[in-house]
PDB file of C-alpha atoms in Angstrom:
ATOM      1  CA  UNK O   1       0.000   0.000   0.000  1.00 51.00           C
ATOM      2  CA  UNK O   2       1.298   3.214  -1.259  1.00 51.00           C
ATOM      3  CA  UNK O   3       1.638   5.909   1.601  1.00 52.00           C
ATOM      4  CA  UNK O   4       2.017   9.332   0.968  1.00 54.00           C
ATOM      5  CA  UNK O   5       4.176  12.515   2.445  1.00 52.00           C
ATOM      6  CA  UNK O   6       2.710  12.768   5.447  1.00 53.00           C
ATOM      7  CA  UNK O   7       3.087   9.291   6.411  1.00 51.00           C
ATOM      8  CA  UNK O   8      -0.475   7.917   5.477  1.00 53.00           C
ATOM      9  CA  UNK O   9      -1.718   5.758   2.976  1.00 52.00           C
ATOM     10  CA  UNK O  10      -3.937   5.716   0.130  1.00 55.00           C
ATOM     11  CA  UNK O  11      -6.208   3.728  -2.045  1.00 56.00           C
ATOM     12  CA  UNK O  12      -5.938   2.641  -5.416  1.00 63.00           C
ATOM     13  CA  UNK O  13      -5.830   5.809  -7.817  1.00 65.00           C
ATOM     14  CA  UNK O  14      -8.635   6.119  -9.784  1.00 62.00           C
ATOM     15  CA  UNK O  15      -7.823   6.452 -13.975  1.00 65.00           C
ATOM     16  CA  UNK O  16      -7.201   9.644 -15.562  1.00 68.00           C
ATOM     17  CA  UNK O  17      -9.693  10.384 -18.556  1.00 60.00           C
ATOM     18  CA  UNK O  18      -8.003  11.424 -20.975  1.00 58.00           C
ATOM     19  CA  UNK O  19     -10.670  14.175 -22.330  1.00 65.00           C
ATOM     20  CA  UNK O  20     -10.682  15.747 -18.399  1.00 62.00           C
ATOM     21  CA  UNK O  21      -7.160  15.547 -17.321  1.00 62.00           C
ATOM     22  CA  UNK O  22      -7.610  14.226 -14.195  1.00 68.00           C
ATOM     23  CA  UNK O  23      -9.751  11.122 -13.160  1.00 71.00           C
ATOM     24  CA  UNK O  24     -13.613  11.059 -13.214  1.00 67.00           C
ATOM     25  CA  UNK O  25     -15.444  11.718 -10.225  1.00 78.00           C
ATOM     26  CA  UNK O  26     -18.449   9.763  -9.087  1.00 77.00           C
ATOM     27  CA  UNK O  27     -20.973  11.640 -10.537  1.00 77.00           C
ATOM     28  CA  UNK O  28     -19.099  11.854 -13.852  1.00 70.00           C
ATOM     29  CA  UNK O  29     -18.710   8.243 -13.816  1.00 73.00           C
ATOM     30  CA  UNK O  30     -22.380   7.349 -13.004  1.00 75.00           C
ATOM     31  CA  UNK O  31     -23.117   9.922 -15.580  1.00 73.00           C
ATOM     32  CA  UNK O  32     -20.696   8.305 -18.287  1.00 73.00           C
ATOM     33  CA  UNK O  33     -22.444   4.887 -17.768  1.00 75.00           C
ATOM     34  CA  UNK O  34     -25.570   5.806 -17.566  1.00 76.00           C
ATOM     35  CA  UNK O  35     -25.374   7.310 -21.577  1.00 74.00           C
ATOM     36  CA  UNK O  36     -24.033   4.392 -21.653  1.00 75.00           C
ATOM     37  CA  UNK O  37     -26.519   2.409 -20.994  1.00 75.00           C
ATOM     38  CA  UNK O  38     -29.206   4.627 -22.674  1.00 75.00           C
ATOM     39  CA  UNK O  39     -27.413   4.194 -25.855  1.00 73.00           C
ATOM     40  CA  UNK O  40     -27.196   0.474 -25.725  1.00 69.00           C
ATOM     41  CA  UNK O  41     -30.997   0.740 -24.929  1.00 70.00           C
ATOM     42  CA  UNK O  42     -32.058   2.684 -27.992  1.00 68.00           C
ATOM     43  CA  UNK O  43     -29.468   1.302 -30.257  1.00 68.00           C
ATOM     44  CA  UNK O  44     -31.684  -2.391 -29.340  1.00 67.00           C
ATOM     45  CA  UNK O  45     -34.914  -0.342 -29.513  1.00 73.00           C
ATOM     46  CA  UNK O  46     -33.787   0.200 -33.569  1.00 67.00           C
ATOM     47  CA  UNK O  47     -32.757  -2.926 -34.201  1.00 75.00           C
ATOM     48  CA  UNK O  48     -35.708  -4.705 -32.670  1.00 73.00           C
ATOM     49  CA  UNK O  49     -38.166  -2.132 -34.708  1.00 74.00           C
ATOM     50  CA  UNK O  50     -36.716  -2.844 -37.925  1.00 74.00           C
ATOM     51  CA  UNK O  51     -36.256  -6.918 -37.526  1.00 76.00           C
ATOM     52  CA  UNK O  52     -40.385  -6.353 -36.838  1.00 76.00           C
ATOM     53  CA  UNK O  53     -40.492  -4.750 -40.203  1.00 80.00           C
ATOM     54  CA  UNK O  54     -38.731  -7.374 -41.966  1.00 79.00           C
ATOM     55  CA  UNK O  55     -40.803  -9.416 -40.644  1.00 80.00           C
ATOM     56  CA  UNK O  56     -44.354  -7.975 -41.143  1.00 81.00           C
ATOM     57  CA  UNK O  57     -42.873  -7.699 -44.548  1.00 80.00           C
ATOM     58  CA  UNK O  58     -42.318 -10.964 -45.190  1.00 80.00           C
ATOM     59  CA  UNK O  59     -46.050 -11.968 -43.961  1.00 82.00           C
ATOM     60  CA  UNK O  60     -47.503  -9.494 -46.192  1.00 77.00           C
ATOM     61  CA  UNK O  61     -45.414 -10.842 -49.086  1.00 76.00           C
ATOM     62  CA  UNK O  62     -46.191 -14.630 -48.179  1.00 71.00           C
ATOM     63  CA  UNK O  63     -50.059 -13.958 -47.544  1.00 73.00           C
ATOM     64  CA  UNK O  64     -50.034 -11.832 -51.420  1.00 66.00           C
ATOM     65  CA  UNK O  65     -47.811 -14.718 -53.156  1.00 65.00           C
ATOM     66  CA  UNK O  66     -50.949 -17.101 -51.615  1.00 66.00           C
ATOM     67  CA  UNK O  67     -53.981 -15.332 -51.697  1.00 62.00           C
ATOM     68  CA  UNK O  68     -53.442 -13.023 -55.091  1.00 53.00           C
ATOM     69  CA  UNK O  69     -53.352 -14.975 -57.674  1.00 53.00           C
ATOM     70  CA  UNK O  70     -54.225 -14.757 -61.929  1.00 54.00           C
ATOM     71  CA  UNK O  71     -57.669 -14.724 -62.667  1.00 51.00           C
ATOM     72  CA  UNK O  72     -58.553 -18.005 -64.572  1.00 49.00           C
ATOM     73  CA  UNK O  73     -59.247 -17.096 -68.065  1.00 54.00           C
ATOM     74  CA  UNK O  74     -62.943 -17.157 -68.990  1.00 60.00           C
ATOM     75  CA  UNK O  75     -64.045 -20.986 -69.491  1.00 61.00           C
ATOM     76  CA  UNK O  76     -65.129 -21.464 -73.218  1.00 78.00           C
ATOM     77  CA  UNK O  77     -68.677 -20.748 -74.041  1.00 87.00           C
ATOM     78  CA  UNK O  78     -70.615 -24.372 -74.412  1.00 91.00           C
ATOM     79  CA  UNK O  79     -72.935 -25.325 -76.996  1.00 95.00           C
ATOM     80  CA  UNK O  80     -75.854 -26.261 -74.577  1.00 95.00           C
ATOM     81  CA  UNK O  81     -78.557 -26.553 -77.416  1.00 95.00           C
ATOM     82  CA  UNK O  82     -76.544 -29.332 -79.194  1.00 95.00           C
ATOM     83  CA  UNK O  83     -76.225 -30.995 -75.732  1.00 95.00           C
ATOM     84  CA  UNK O  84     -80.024 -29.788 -74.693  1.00 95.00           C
ATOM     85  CA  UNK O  85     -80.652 -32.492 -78.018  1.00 94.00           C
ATOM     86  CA  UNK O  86     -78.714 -34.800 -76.799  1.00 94.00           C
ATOM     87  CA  UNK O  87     -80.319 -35.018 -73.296  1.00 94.00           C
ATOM     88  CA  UNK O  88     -83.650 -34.759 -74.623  1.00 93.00           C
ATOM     89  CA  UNK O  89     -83.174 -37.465 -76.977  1.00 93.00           C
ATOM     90  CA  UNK O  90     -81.359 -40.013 -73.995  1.00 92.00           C
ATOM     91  CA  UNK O  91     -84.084 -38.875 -71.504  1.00 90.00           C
ATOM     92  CA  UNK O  92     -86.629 -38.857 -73.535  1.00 90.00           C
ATOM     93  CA  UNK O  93     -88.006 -35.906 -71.987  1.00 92.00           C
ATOM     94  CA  UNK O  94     -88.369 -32.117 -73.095  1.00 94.00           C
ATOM     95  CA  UNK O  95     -85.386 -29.985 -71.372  1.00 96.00           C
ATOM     96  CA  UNK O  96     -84.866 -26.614 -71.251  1.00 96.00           C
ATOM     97  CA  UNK O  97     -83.199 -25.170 -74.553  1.00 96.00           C
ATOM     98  CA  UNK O  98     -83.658 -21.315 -73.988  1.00 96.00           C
ATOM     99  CA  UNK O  99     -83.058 -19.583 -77.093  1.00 95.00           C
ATOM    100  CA  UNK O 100     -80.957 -16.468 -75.704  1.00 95.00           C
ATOM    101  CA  UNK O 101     -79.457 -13.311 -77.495  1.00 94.00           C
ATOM    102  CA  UNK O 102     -75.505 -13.798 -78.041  1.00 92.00           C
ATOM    103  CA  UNK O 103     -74.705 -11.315 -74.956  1.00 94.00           C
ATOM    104  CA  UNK O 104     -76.041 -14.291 -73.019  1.00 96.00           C
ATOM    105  CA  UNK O 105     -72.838 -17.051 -72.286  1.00 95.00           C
ATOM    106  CA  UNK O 106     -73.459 -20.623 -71.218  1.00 96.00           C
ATOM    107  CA  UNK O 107     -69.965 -21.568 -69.225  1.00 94.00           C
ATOM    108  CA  UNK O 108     -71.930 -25.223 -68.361  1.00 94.00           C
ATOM    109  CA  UNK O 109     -74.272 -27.547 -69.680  1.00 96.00           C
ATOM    110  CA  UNK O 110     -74.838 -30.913 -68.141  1.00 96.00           C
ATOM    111  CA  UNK O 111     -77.246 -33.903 -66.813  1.00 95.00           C
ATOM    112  CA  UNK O 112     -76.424 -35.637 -63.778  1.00 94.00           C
ATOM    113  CA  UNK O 113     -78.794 -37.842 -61.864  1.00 92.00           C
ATOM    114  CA  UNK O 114     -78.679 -37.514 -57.408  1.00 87.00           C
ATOM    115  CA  UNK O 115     -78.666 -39.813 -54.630  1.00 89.00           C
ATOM    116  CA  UNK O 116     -82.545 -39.083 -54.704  1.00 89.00           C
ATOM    117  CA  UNK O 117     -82.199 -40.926 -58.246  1.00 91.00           C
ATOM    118  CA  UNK O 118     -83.805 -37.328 -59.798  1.00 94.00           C
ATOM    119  CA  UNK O 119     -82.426 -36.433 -62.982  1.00 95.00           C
ATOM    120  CA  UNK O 120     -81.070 -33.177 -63.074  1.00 95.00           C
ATOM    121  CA  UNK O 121     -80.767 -30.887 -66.233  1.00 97.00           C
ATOM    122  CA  UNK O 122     -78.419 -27.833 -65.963  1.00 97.00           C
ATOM    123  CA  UNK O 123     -76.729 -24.682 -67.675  1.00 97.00           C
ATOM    124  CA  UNK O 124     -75.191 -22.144 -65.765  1.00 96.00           C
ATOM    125  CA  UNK O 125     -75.056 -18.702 -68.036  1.00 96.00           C
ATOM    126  CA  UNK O 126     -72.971 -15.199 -67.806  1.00 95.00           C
ATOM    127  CA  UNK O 127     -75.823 -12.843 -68.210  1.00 95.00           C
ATOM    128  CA  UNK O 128     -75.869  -9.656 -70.321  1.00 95.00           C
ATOM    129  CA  UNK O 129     -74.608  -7.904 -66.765  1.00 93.00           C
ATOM    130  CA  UNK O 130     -72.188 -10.465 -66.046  1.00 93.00           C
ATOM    131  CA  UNK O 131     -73.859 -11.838 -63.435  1.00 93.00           C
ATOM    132  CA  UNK O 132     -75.181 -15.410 -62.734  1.00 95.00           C
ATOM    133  CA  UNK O 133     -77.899 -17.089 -63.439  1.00 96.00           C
ATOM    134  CA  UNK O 134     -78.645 -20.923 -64.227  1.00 96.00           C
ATOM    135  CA  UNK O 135     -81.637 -23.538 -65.151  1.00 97.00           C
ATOM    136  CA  UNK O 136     -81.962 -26.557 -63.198  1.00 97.00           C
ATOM    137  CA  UNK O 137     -84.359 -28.693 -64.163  1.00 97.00           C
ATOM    138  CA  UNK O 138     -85.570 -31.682 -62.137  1.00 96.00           C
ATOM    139  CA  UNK O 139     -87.217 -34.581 -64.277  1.00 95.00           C
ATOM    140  CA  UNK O 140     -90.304 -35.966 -62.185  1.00 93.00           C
ATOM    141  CA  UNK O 141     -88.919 -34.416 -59.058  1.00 93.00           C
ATOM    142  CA  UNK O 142     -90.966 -34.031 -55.955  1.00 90.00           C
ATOM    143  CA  UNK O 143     -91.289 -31.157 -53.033  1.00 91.00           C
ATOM    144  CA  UNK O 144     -88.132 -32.648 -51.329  1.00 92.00           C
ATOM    145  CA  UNK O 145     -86.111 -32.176 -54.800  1.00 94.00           C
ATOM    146  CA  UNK O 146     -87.230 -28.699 -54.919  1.00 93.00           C
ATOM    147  CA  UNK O 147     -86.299 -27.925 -51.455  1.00 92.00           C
ATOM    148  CA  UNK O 148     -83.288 -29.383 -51.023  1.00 91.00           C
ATOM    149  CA  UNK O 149     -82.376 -27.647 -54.402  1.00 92.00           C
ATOM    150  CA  UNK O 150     -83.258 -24.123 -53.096  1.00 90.00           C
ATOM    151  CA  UNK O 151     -81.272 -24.978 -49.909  1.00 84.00           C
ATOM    152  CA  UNK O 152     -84.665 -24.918 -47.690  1.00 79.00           C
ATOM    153  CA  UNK O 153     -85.980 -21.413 -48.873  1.00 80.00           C
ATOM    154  CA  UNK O 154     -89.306 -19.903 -48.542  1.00 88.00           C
ATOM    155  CA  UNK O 155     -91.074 -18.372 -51.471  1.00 91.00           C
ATOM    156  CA  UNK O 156     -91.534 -14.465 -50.874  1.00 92.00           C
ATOM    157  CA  UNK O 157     -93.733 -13.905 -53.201  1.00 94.00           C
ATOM    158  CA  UNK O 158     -95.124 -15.015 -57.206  1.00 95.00           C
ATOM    159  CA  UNK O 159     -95.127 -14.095 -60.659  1.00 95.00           C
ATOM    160  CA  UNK O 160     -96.540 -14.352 -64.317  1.00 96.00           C
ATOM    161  CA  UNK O 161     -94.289 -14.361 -66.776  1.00 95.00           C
ATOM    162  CA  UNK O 162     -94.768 -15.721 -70.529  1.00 93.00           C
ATOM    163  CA  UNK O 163     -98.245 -17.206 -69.273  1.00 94.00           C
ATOM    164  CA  UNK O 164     -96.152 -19.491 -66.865  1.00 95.00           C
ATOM    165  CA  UNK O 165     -97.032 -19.021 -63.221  1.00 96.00           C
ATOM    166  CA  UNK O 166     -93.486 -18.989 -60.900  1.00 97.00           C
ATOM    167  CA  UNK O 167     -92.728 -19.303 -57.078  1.00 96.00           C
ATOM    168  CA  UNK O 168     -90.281 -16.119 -56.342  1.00 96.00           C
ATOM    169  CA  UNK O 169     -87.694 -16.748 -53.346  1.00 95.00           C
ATOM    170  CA  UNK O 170     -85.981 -13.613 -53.150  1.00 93.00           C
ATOM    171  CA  UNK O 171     -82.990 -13.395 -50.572  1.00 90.00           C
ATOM    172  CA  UNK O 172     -81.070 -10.849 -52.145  1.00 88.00           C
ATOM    173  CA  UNK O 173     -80.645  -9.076 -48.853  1.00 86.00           C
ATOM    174  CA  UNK O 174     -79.321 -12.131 -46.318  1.00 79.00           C
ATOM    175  CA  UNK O 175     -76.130 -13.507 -45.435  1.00 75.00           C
ATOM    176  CA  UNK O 176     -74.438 -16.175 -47.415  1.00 69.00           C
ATOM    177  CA  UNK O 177     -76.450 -16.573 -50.178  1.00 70.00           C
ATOM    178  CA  UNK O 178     -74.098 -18.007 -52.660  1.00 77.00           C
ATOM    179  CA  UNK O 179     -75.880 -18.495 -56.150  1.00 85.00           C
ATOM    180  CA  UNK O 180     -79.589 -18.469 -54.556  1.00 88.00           C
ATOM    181  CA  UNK O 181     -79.567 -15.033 -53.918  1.00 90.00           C
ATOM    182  CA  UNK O 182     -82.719 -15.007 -56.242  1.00 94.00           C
ATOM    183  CA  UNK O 183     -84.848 -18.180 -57.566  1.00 95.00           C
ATOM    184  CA  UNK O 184     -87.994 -18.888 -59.579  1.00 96.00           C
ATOM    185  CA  UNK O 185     -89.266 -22.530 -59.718  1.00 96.00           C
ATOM    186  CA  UNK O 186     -92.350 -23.519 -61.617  1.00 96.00           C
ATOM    187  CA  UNK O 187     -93.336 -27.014 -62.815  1.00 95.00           C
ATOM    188  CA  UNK O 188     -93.904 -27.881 -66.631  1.00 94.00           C
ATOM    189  CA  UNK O 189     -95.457 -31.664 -67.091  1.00 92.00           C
ATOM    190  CA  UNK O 190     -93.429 -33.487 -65.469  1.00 92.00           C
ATOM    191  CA  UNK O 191     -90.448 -31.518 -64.816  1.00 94.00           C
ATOM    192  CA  UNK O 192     -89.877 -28.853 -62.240  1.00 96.00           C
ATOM    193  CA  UNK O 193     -87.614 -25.534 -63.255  1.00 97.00           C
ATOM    194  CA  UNK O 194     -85.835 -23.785 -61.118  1.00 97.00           C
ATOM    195  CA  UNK O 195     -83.790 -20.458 -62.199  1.00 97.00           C
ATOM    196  CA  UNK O 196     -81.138 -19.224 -59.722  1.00 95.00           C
ATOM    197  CA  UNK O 197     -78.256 -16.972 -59.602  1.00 94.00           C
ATOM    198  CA  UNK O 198     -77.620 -13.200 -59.364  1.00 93.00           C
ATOM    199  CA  UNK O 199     -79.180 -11.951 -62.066  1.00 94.00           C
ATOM    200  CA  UNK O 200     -81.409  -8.512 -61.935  1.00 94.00           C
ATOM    201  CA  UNK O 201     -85.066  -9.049 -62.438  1.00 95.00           C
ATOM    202  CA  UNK O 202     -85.504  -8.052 -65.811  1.00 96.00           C
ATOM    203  CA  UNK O 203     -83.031 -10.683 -66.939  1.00 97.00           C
ATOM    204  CA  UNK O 204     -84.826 -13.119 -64.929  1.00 97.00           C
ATOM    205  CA  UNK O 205     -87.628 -12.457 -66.345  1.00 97.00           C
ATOM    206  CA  UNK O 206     -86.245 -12.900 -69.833  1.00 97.00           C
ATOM    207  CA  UNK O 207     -84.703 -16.166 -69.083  1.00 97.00           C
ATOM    208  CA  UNK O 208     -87.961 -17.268 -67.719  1.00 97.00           C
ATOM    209  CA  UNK O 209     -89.954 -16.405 -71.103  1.00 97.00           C
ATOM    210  CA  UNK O 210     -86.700 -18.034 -72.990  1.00 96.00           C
ATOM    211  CA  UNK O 211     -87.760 -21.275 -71.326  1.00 96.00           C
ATOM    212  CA  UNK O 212     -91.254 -21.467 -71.046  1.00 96.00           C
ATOM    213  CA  UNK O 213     -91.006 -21.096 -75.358  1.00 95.00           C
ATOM    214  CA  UNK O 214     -88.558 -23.888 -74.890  1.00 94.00           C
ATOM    215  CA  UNK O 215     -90.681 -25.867 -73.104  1.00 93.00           C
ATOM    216  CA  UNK O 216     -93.247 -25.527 -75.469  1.00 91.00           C
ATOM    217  CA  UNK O 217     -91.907 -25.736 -78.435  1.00 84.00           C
ATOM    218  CA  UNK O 218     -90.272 -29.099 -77.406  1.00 70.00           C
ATOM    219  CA  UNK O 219     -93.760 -30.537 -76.154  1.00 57.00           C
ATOM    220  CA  UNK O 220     -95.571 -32.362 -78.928  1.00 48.00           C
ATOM    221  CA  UNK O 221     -98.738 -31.335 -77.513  1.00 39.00           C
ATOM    222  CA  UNK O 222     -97.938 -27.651 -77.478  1.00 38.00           C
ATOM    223  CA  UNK O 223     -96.926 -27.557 -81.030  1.00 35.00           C
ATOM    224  CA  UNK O 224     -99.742 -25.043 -81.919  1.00 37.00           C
ATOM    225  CA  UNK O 225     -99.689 -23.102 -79.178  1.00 34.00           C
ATOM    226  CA  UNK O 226     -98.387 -19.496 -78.937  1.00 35.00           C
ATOM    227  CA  UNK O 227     -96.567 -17.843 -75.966  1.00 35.00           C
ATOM    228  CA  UNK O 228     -97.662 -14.862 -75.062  1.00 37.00           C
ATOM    229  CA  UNK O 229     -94.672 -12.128 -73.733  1.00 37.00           C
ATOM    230  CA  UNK O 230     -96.535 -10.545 -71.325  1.00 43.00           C
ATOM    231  CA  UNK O 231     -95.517 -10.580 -67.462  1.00 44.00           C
ATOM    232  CA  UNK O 232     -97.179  -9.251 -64.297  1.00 45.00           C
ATOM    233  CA  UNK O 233     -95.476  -9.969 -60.776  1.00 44.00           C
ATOM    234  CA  UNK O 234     -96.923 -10.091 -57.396  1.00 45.00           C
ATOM    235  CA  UNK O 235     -95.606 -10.170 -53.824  1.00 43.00           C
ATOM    236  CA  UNK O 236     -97.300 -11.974 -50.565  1.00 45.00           C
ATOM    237  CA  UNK O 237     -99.636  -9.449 -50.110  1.00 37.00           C
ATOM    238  CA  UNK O 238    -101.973  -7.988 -52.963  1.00 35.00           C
ATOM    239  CA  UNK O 239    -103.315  -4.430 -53.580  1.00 36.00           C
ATOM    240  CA  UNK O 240    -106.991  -3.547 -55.043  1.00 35.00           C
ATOM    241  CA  UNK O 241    -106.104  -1.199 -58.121  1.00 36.00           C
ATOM    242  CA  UNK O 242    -108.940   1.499 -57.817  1.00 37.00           C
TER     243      UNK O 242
END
């Protein structure tokens, strides 16, 4: 132990800082490592903020490489009167054959028979609006067929369109309504129609006259019958036209 002039000793001598002169005192010293300490801190702060980045980054770019991908190209428009003949002729029953302007685009056409052992005749069509609507016709179906088919809807109202009378099951405004946000069903001989899809109204309504000519015009018995164009709808309730 080191002792000094006057006889007594000392301690170990704190280091001289070479930016003072002389050595640090306490407070400088706490000071000193407290920046310290505070720049360690932030400099962590950074690098933790921008490995978070990265890695929200890398989510976003793994959830877009999944979820966005190429729209399909349109499937090819189908021939459904040459299959409609086919059907028809294998079934031996009338089918649906609407005869529809060109802006109307059948993506399907095609018979398929259920568990129930129903028949099923179908074409699903890109409307004028490009929206959806499709035929499904049941060959001697019963209630069950058309229920299960409209997914256990009530009808909402009724119309008359082409001289054909329709059940209207309009759920337009619920949740999860898939392609039944709007459906007409009738029943011609033996067969019962339903038309589904998206469609507006009016298009509806000219898909509906499309097959009710359809139907008649492939019925031997309706040969010399006429169609008429005219159409009048009607909800639950009625009102008394003064």
């Amino acid at each position: 132990m080191a002792r000094n002039s006057g006889g007594e000793s000392s301690g170990p001598r704190a280091p001289i800082v070479a930016e003072l002169g002389r050595p640090e005192t306490p407070e400088e010293t706490a000071a000193r490592k407290a920046a310290s300490s505070r720049r360690y801190r932030e400099s962590k702060t950074s690098i933790n903020l921008l490995v978070a980045l990265f890695a929200s980054l890398a989510i976003v770019l793994v959830t877009v490489m999944i979820v966005v991908r190429p729209a399909p190209p349109p499937a090819d428009p189908v021939n459904y009167s040459e299959i409609a003949s086919q059907v028809q002729a294998d079934l031996g029953e009338v089918v649906a054959n609407p005869q529809l302007g060109s802006d109307w685009v059948a993506n399907a056409a095609r018979v398929s028979t259920g568990a129930d052992g129903v028949a099923r005749w179908y074409i699903g069509f890109v409307t004028p609006e490009k929206d959806f609507a499709a035929i499904t016709q049941g060959i001697d179906a019963n209630p069950t067929w058309l229920a299960t088919t409209l997914e256990g809807g009530f009808a909402t109202g009724t119309a008359t369109i082409a001289g054909q009378d329709w059940d209207i099951y309009d759920r337009r405004d619920g949740d999860d309504i898939g392609n039944f946000a709007y459906a007409m069903a009738t029943v011609v001989g033996t067969s019962t129609i339903v038309l589904h899809g998206t469609a507006t109204d009016e298009e509806f309504a000219e898909l509906a006259t499309a097959v009710t000519a359809s139907m008649a015009a492939g019925s031997p018995a309706s040969s010399d019958s006429t169609v008429s164009s005219d159409s009048t709808v009607s909800s639950d309730s009625t009102e008394e036209t003064p």
